[in-house]
Short mmCIF file of C-alpha atoms and ligand atoms in Angstrom, two decimals:
data_model
loop_
_atom_site.label_atom_id
_atom_site.label_comp_id
_atom_site.label_asym_id
_atom_site.label_seq_id
_atom_site.Cartn_x
_atom_site.Cartn_y
_atom_site.Cartn_z
CA MET A 1 116.85 106.93 -66.70
CA ASN A 2 117.84 110.48 -65.84
CA ASP A 3 115.15 113.11 -65.62
CA VAL A 4 115.13 115.58 -68.51
CA TYR A 5 114.37 119.23 -67.88
CA ILE A 6 113.39 121.38 -70.86
CA LEU A 7 113.24 125.16 -70.68
CA GLY A 8 110.58 126.39 -73.12
CA ILE A 9 110.23 129.88 -74.58
CA GLU A 10 107.07 131.20 -76.28
CA THR A 11 106.81 134.68 -77.81
CA SER A 12 104.87 134.12 -81.05
CA CYS A 13 102.10 136.64 -80.34
CA ASP A 14 101.26 138.73 -77.29
CA GLU A 15 102.38 136.52 -74.40
CA THR A 16 105.98 136.42 -73.18
CA SER A 17 106.24 133.03 -71.54
CA VAL A 18 108.96 130.77 -70.18
CA SER A 19 108.50 127.38 -68.53
CA ILE A 20 110.48 124.43 -67.21
CA VAL A 21 108.92 121.00 -67.74
CA LYS A 22 110.27 117.67 -66.47
CA ASN A 23 110.16 114.61 -68.76
CA GLY A 24 107.58 116.25 -71.05
CA VAL A 25 104.75 115.89 -68.56
CA GLU A 26 105.46 117.60 -65.25
CA GLU A 27 105.33 121.38 -65.12
CA ILE A 28 107.96 122.68 -62.68
CA ALA A 29 107.48 126.43 -63.14
CA THR A 30 105.87 128.73 -65.70
CA VAL A 31 105.69 132.49 -66.07
CA VAL A 32 103.28 134.07 -68.56
CA LEU A 33 103.39 137.80 -69.06
CA SER A 34 100.32 138.78 -71.04
CA GLN A 35 100.20 142.03 -73.03
CA MET A 36 96.44 141.72 -73.55
CA ASP A 37 95.53 144.85 -71.57
CA ILE A 38 97.74 147.00 -73.77
CA HIS A 39 96.56 145.56 -77.10
CA SER A 40 92.89 145.75 -76.10
CA ASN A 41 93.21 149.55 -76.34
CA TYR A 42 93.76 149.06 -80.08
CA GLY A 43 91.15 146.35 -80.70
CA GLY A 44 93.79 143.73 -81.56
CA VAL A 45 97.47 142.83 -81.33
CA VAL A 46 99.78 145.59 -82.64
CA PRO A 47 102.86 143.69 -83.90
CA GLU A 48 105.45 146.45 -83.26
CA ILE A 49 104.25 147.01 -79.70
CA ALA A 50 104.17 143.27 -79.07
CA SER A 51 107.79 142.72 -80.19
CA ARG A 52 109.02 145.74 -78.24
CA MET A 53 107.36 144.40 -75.09
CA HIS A 54 108.89 140.95 -75.63
CA VAL A 55 112.34 142.58 -75.82
CA GLU A 56 111.74 144.42 -72.57
CA SER A 57 110.50 141.40 -70.64
CA ILE A 58 112.13 138.23 -72.00
CA THR A 59 115.24 138.22 -69.77
CA ILE A 60 113.15 139.05 -66.69
CA VAL A 61 110.71 136.24 -67.49
CA ILE A 62 113.57 133.75 -67.96
CA GLU A 63 115.10 134.76 -64.62
CA GLU A 64 111.73 134.67 -62.85
CA THR A 65 111.02 131.16 -64.14
CA LEU A 66 114.39 129.80 -62.99
CA LYS A 67 113.87 131.46 -59.62
CA LYS A 68 110.38 130.03 -59.28
CA ALA A 69 111.72 126.55 -60.13
CA ASN A 70 114.67 127.03 -57.78
CA MET A 71 116.95 125.94 -60.60
CA SER A 72 119.84 127.34 -62.60
CA MET A 73 120.72 126.96 -66.29
CA ASP A 74 123.08 124.14 -65.28
CA ASP A 75 120.01 122.04 -64.39
CA ILE A 76 118.47 122.46 -67.85
CA ASP A 77 119.01 119.76 -70.50
CA ALA A 78 117.76 121.61 -73.58
CA ILE A 79 116.07 124.83 -74.67
CA ALA A 80 112.88 124.62 -76.72
CA VAL A 81 111.50 127.62 -78.54
CA THR A 82 108.54 128.49 -80.76
CA TYR A 83 110.12 129.28 -84.13
CA ALA A 84 106.87 129.22 -86.20
CA PRO A 85 104.22 130.37 -87.01
CA GLY A 86 103.40 133.79 -85.57
CA LEU A 87 104.32 137.45 -85.82
CA ILE A 88 107.84 137.66 -87.23
CA GLY A 89 109.09 140.38 -84.86
CA CYS A 90 107.73 138.48 -81.87
CA LEU A 91 109.10 135.09 -82.92
CA LEU A 92 112.50 136.68 -83.48
CA ILE A 93 112.80 137.75 -79.85
CA GLY A 94 112.13 134.25 -78.51
CA VAL A 95 114.38 132.58 -81.09
CA THR A 96 117.21 135.04 -80.42
CA ALA A 97 116.91 134.56 -76.65
CA ALA A 98 116.84 130.77 -77.01
CA SER A 99 119.79 130.57 -79.41
CA THR A 100 121.82 132.91 -77.21
CA LEU A 101 121.17 130.76 -74.13
CA SER A 102 121.91 127.64 -76.13
CA TYR A 103 125.26 129.11 -77.26
CA ILE A 104 126.32 130.50 -73.90
CA TYR A 105 125.37 127.46 -71.82
CA ASN A 106 126.13 124.87 -74.51
CA LYS A 107 122.64 123.32 -74.45
CA PRO A 108 120.79 121.79 -77.41
CA LEU A 109 118.35 124.14 -79.17
CA VAL A 110 115.00 122.52 -80.01
CA PRO A 111 112.69 124.22 -82.52
CA VAL A 112 108.96 123.78 -81.76
CA HIS A 113 106.03 124.58 -84.03
CA HIS A 114 103.45 126.61 -82.09
CA ILE A 115 100.53 124.35 -83.06
CA ILE A 116 102.44 121.23 -82.02
CA GLY A 117 102.87 123.05 -78.70
CA HIS A 118 99.10 123.53 -78.46
CA ILE A 119 98.63 119.79 -79.09
CA TYR A 120 101.11 118.91 -76.31
CA ALA A 121 99.23 121.16 -73.89
CA ASN A 122 97.17 117.96 -73.54
CA ASN A 123 100.30 116.10 -72.41
CA LEU A 124 100.85 118.17 -69.28
CA ASN A 125 99.90 116.20 -66.15
CA GLN A 126 98.48 113.37 -68.25
CA ARG A 127 100.29 111.47 -71.03
CA LEU A 128 98.71 111.48 -74.53
CA LYS A 129 97.03 108.20 -75.47
CA PHE A 130 97.55 106.96 -79.03
CA PRO A 131 96.13 106.66 -81.61
CA LEU A 132 94.26 109.91 -81.26
CA ILE A 133 92.40 112.53 -83.23
CA SER A 134 93.25 116.13 -82.45
CA LEU A 135 90.85 118.95 -83.19
CA VAL A 136 93.04 122.04 -83.48
CA VAL A 137 91.08 125.27 -83.08
CA SER A 138 93.10 128.45 -82.64
CA GLY A 139 93.34 132.02 -83.86
CA GLY A 140 95.17 130.91 -87.00
CA HIS A 141 94.36 127.19 -87.41
CA THR A 142 91.37 124.87 -87.69
CA GLU A 143 92.44 121.31 -88.40
CA LEU A 144 91.68 117.68 -87.74
CA LEU A 145 94.85 115.61 -87.24
CA TYR A 146 95.51 111.91 -86.68
CA MET A 147 98.45 110.84 -84.49
CA ASP A 148 99.51 107.24 -83.88
CA LYS A 149 102.68 108.19 -82.00
CA ASP A 150 104.56 111.22 -80.69
CA TYR A 151 105.45 113.81 -83.28
CA SER A 152 103.68 112.06 -86.14
CA PHE A 153 100.95 114.27 -87.61
CA LYS A 154 98.59 113.23 -90.38
CA LYS A 155 96.21 115.89 -91.60
CA ILE A 156 92.65 114.71 -92.14
CA GLY A 157 91.13 118.08 -92.92
CA GLY A 158 91.34 121.79 -92.32
CA THR A 159 89.69 125.11 -92.94
CA LEU A 160 89.33 126.29 -96.53
CA ASP A 161 89.18 129.92 -95.43
CA ASP A 162 89.07 131.47 -91.94
CA ALA A 163 90.23 129.87 -88.69
CA VAL A 164 87.61 129.51 -85.97
CA GLY A 165 89.31 131.90 -83.52
CA GLU A 166 89.61 134.50 -86.25
CA VAL A 167 85.86 134.26 -86.93
CA TYR A 168 85.07 134.56 -83.21
CA ASP A 169 87.16 137.73 -83.04
CA LYS A 170 85.47 139.16 -86.18
CA VAL A 171 81.98 138.43 -84.86
CA ALA A 172 82.95 139.95 -81.50
CA ARG A 173 84.11 143.12 -83.20
CA VAL A 174 80.93 143.55 -85.26
CA ILE A 175 78.81 143.31 -82.10
CA ASP A 176 81.12 145.72 -80.23
CA VAL A 177 82.70 143.23 -77.86
CA PRO A 178 86.24 144.25 -76.82
CA TYR A 179 89.35 142.29 -77.91
CA PRO A 180 89.90 139.39 -77.47
CA GLY A 181 86.27 138.66 -78.20
CA GLY A 182 86.20 134.85 -78.29
CA PRO A 183 85.79 134.23 -74.54
CA ILE A 184 83.11 136.95 -74.21
CA VAL A 185 81.08 135.68 -77.19
CA ASP A 186 81.29 132.22 -75.57
CA LYS A 187 79.98 133.63 -72.28
CA MET A 188 77.17 135.55 -73.97
CA ALA A 189 76.21 132.46 -76.00
CA HIS A 190 75.36 130.77 -72.70
CA GLN A 191 73.09 133.66 -71.72
CA GLY A 192 71.09 133.72 -74.96
CA GLU A 193 68.91 131.56 -77.20
CA ASP A 194 69.38 130.29 -80.73
CA ASN A 195 66.87 132.70 -82.29
CA TYR A 196 68.79 133.93 -85.32
CA ASN A 197 68.49 132.14 -88.62
CA LEU A 198 72.16 131.72 -89.53
CA PRO A 199 73.43 129.36 -92.24
CA LEU A 200 75.14 126.08 -91.36
CA PRO A 201 78.84 126.11 -92.39
CA LEU A 202 80.10 123.61 -95.02
CA ASP A 203 78.54 120.24 -94.16
CA ASP A 204 79.88 117.79 -96.75
CA ASN A 205 81.61 114.40 -96.76
CA THR A 206 85.10 115.82 -96.33
CA TYR A 207 86.85 116.81 -93.10
CA ASN A 208 87.29 120.36 -94.33
CA PHE A 209 85.71 123.41 -92.76
CA SER A 210 84.55 126.74 -94.11
CA PHE A 211 83.48 129.56 -91.84
CA SER A 212 83.61 132.62 -94.10
CA GLY A 213 79.94 132.25 -95.18
CA LEU A 214 78.80 132.15 -91.55
CA LYS A 215 81.02 135.12 -90.72
CA SER A 216 79.60 137.17 -93.61
CA ALA A 217 76.04 136.18 -92.64
CA VAL A 218 76.60 137.56 -89.11
CA ILE A 219 78.18 140.78 -90.42
CA ASN A 220 75.37 141.33 -92.97
CA LEU A 221 72.69 140.59 -90.41
CA VAL A 222 74.13 143.13 -87.95
CA HIS A 223 74.49 145.82 -90.64
CA ASN A 224 70.96 145.24 -91.98
CA GLU A 225 69.42 145.41 -88.52
CA GLU A 226 71.38 148.58 -87.73
CA GLN A 227 70.16 150.20 -90.97
CA ARG A 228 66.58 149.37 -90.03
CA GLY A 229 67.18 150.90 -86.60
CA ASN A 230 66.67 147.52 -84.87
CA LYS A 231 68.69 146.51 -81.83
CA ILE A 232 70.68 143.28 -81.99
CA LYS A 233 70.18 140.80 -79.17
CA LYS A 234 73.88 140.10 -78.72
CA GLU A 235 73.39 137.08 -76.45
CA ASP A 236 71.00 135.43 -78.92
CA LEU A 237 73.25 136.15 -81.89
CA SER A 238 76.26 134.77 -79.99
CA CYS A 239 74.25 131.66 -79.13
CA SER A 240 73.12 131.08 -82.76
CA PHE A 241 76.65 131.68 -84.06
CA GLN A 242 78.29 129.43 -81.47
CA ASN A 243 75.80 126.63 -82.07
CA ARG A 244 76.55 126.61 -85.82
CA VAL A 245 80.31 126.52 -85.17
CA VAL A 246 80.24 123.94 -82.39
CA ASN A 247 77.80 121.67 -84.25
CA ILE A 248 79.90 121.38 -87.38
CA LEU A 249 83.20 121.04 -85.48
CA SER A 250 81.82 118.23 -83.34
CA LYS A 251 79.97 116.52 -86.20
CA LYS A 252 83.11 116.22 -88.36
CA THR A 253 85.28 115.29 -85.36
CA MET A 254 82.96 112.45 -84.36
CA LYS A 255 82.86 111.25 -87.98
CA ALA A 256 86.68 111.20 -88.07
CA LEU A 257 86.87 109.18 -84.83
CA LYS A 258 84.48 106.64 -86.32
CA GLU A 259 86.11 106.38 -89.73
CA TYR A 260 89.65 106.08 -88.36
CA LYS A 261 88.48 103.75 -85.56
CA VAL A 262 90.08 105.90 -82.89
CA ASN A 263 88.74 106.31 -79.37
CA ASN A 264 90.99 109.08 -78.03
CA LEU A 265 90.17 112.69 -78.76
CA ILE A 266 92.07 115.81 -77.75
CA ILE A 267 91.34 119.45 -78.49
CA ALA A 268 94.01 122.10 -78.87
CA GLY A 269 94.43 125.85 -79.39
CA GLY A 270 92.86 128.97 -77.91
CA VAL A 271 89.30 127.99 -78.90
CA SER A 272 89.66 124.72 -76.96
CA ALA A 273 88.79 126.90 -73.95
CA ASN A 274 85.31 127.35 -75.46
CA LYS A 275 82.69 126.14 -73.00
CA GLY A 276 80.12 125.35 -75.69
CA LEU A 277 82.60 123.18 -77.61
CA ARG A 278 83.76 121.38 -74.47
CA GLU A 279 80.19 120.67 -73.36
CA LYS A 280 79.10 119.36 -76.76
CA LEU A 281 82.15 117.11 -77.18
CA GLN A 282 81.89 115.84 -73.61
CA GLN A 283 78.29 114.84 -74.25
CA LEU A 284 79.04 113.15 -77.61
CA CYS A 285 82.18 111.40 -76.34
CA GLN A 286 80.38 110.00 -73.34
CA LYS A 287 77.64 108.64 -75.59
CA ASN A 288 80.16 107.04 -77.98
CA ASN A 289 82.71 105.75 -75.44
CA ILE A 290 85.47 108.09 -76.55
CA ASN A 291 88.19 109.26 -74.14
CA LEU A 292 88.14 113.03 -74.39
CA SER A 293 91.10 115.00 -73.06
CA VAL A 294 90.87 118.76 -72.86
CA PRO A 295 93.75 120.99 -71.77
CA GLU A 296 93.49 122.83 -68.47
CA ILE A 297 92.21 126.36 -69.20
CA LYS A 298 95.61 127.86 -68.29
CA TYR A 299 97.21 125.73 -71.03
CA CYS A 300 94.65 126.64 -73.73
CA THR A 301 96.00 130.10 -74.46
CA ASP A 302 99.62 130.68 -75.40
CA ASN A 303 102.12 129.47 -72.78
CA ALA A 304 105.62 128.04 -72.73
CA ALA A 305 104.74 124.88 -70.75
CA MET A 306 103.18 123.40 -73.89
CA ILE A 307 106.32 124.32 -75.88
CA ALA A 308 108.57 122.67 -73.29
CA SER A 309 106.36 119.55 -73.29
CA ALA A 310 106.46 119.25 -77.11
CA GLY A 311 110.16 120.15 -76.97
CA TYR A 312 110.89 117.09 -74.82
CA TYR A 313 109.59 114.68 -77.49
CA ALA A 314 111.35 116.62 -80.27
CA TYR A 315 114.59 116.47 -78.25
CA LYS A 316 114.19 112.71 -77.74
CA LEU A 317 113.76 112.31 -81.50
CA GLY A 318 116.88 114.35 -82.18
CA ILE A 319 115.09 117.38 -83.63
CA ILE A 320 117.83 119.85 -82.75
CA SER A 321 118.67 123.06 -84.54
CA ASP A 322 121.89 124.89 -85.30
CA ILE A 323 122.54 128.20 -83.61
CA ASP A 324 121.22 130.02 -86.70
CA LEU A 325 117.60 128.89 -86.23
CA LYS A 326 115.28 131.11 -88.31
CA ALA A 327 111.93 132.43 -87.16
CA LYS A 328 109.28 131.43 -89.73
CA PRO A 329 106.02 133.38 -89.60
CA ASN A 330 104.04 131.09 -91.96
CA GLU A 331 105.57 127.64 -91.70
CA ASP A 332 103.18 124.68 -91.56
CA ILE A 333 103.56 121.50 -89.47
CA ILE A 334 105.38 118.75 -91.40
CA TYR A 335 102.64 116.20 -92.03
CA ASN A 336 103.04 112.48 -92.70
CA ASP A 337 100.88 110.80 -95.32
CA ILE A 338 97.59 109.48 -94.11
O1 LIG B 1 95.68 129.54 -79.84
P1 LIG B 1 95.56 131.01 -79.66
O2 LIG B 1 96.11 131.59 -78.42
O3 LIG B 1 96.18 131.75 -80.88
C1 LIG B 1 96.83 131.15 -81.91
O4 LIG B 1 97.78 130.38 -81.65
O5 LIG B 1 96.39 131.37 -83.06
O6 LIG B 1 94.05 131.34 -79.77
C2 LIG B 1 93.57 132.63 -79.69
C3 LIG B 1 92.16 132.59 -80.20
C4 LIG B 1 91.54 133.97 -80.30
O7 LIG B 1 90.95 134.07 -81.57
C5 LIG B 1 90.49 133.96 -79.18
O8 LIG B 1 89.39 134.79 -79.44
C6 LIG B 1 90.09 132.50 -79.16
O9 LIG B 1 91.32 131.81 -79.33
N1 LIG B 1 89.46 132.09 -77.91
C7 LIG B 1 88.18 131.66 -77.83
C8 LIG B 1 87.94 131.38 -76.47
N2 LIG B 1 89.08 131.64 -75.76
C9 LIG B 1 90.00 132.06 -76.67
N3 LIG B 1 87.26 131.50 -78.78
C10 LIG B 1 86.06 131.05 -78.39
N4 LIG B 1 85.73 130.78 -77.12
C11 LIG B 1 86.63 130.92 -76.12
N5 LIG B 1 86.30 130.64 -74.86
ZN1 LIG B 2 98.39 129.88 -79.84
#
């Protein structure tokens, strides 16, 4: 069988990234141009600035990636692009670049959902093992999914309100940690102790999550302490907050593995870089004989290698778009019935 090379493009938020992946598993070359330094001046991603920067850099990043791979467009079998979800102006740049390349070079155009990309970040270097449960924890998503084969997603549960990454960023802001706060709160959590009396998030029989109560509790606590003139121990608060989040995520994940009789677990999305979550799941999976696969840290945050990996399986299944592919800021994954 001939090798298949997919060129992936990811521009859904504040990273301009292009990658070439062989047969869905082997990363040949990736370039990620992060705009984080610029957006951190504003305390978060500014959509207009982000799309303008994607416009300025996308062609350079494509050229750099081909150069790094020592390949030309003739060597590419198909072009995969994140078409949803994300910031509309940002998605548009990637989709326009991908459809233009597809048209000019006569290559199939493969639409990839960003979250499916995050899931396939676990397929780089090491093939996914099915059936599996995927805990998706990103800036916009918190979900438990069941997969028995490639590109088949059954939703077991999800957040009823805020996504985990969103709550991390909110908590970071209230304790004056610069954007993006998640990784710093994670670091501080390891330097503190669980001394704050924070509520446990929704702990029921379902696989749904709710983090808004915990978020409000942290915000109220900080404001009350400030009004009393008391200093917050940021490390301790981070530790208490992270423990509540990690405990409920791992509790419901382990329950899902047991109920669905699955012994492969993967984690996906920006928050899968969280050290506390990784440690807790590693410990529980070892105890319960579960194969845990975590993405390499470089594949946790947004990158095009994960899009090219997912794109390979979409391409094999014939998920190919016309030249008029639309960017969809809010589109969900298409789920199969459980
Ligand atoms: O997956 P991602 O790049 O964005 C979406 O696709 O939505 O995830 C970004 C999110 C941000 O909210 C960021 O604060 C969070 O992931 N994040 C973390 C860590 N690293 C990134 N949250 C907690 N601990 C981390 N180590
Ligand atoms: Zn992402």
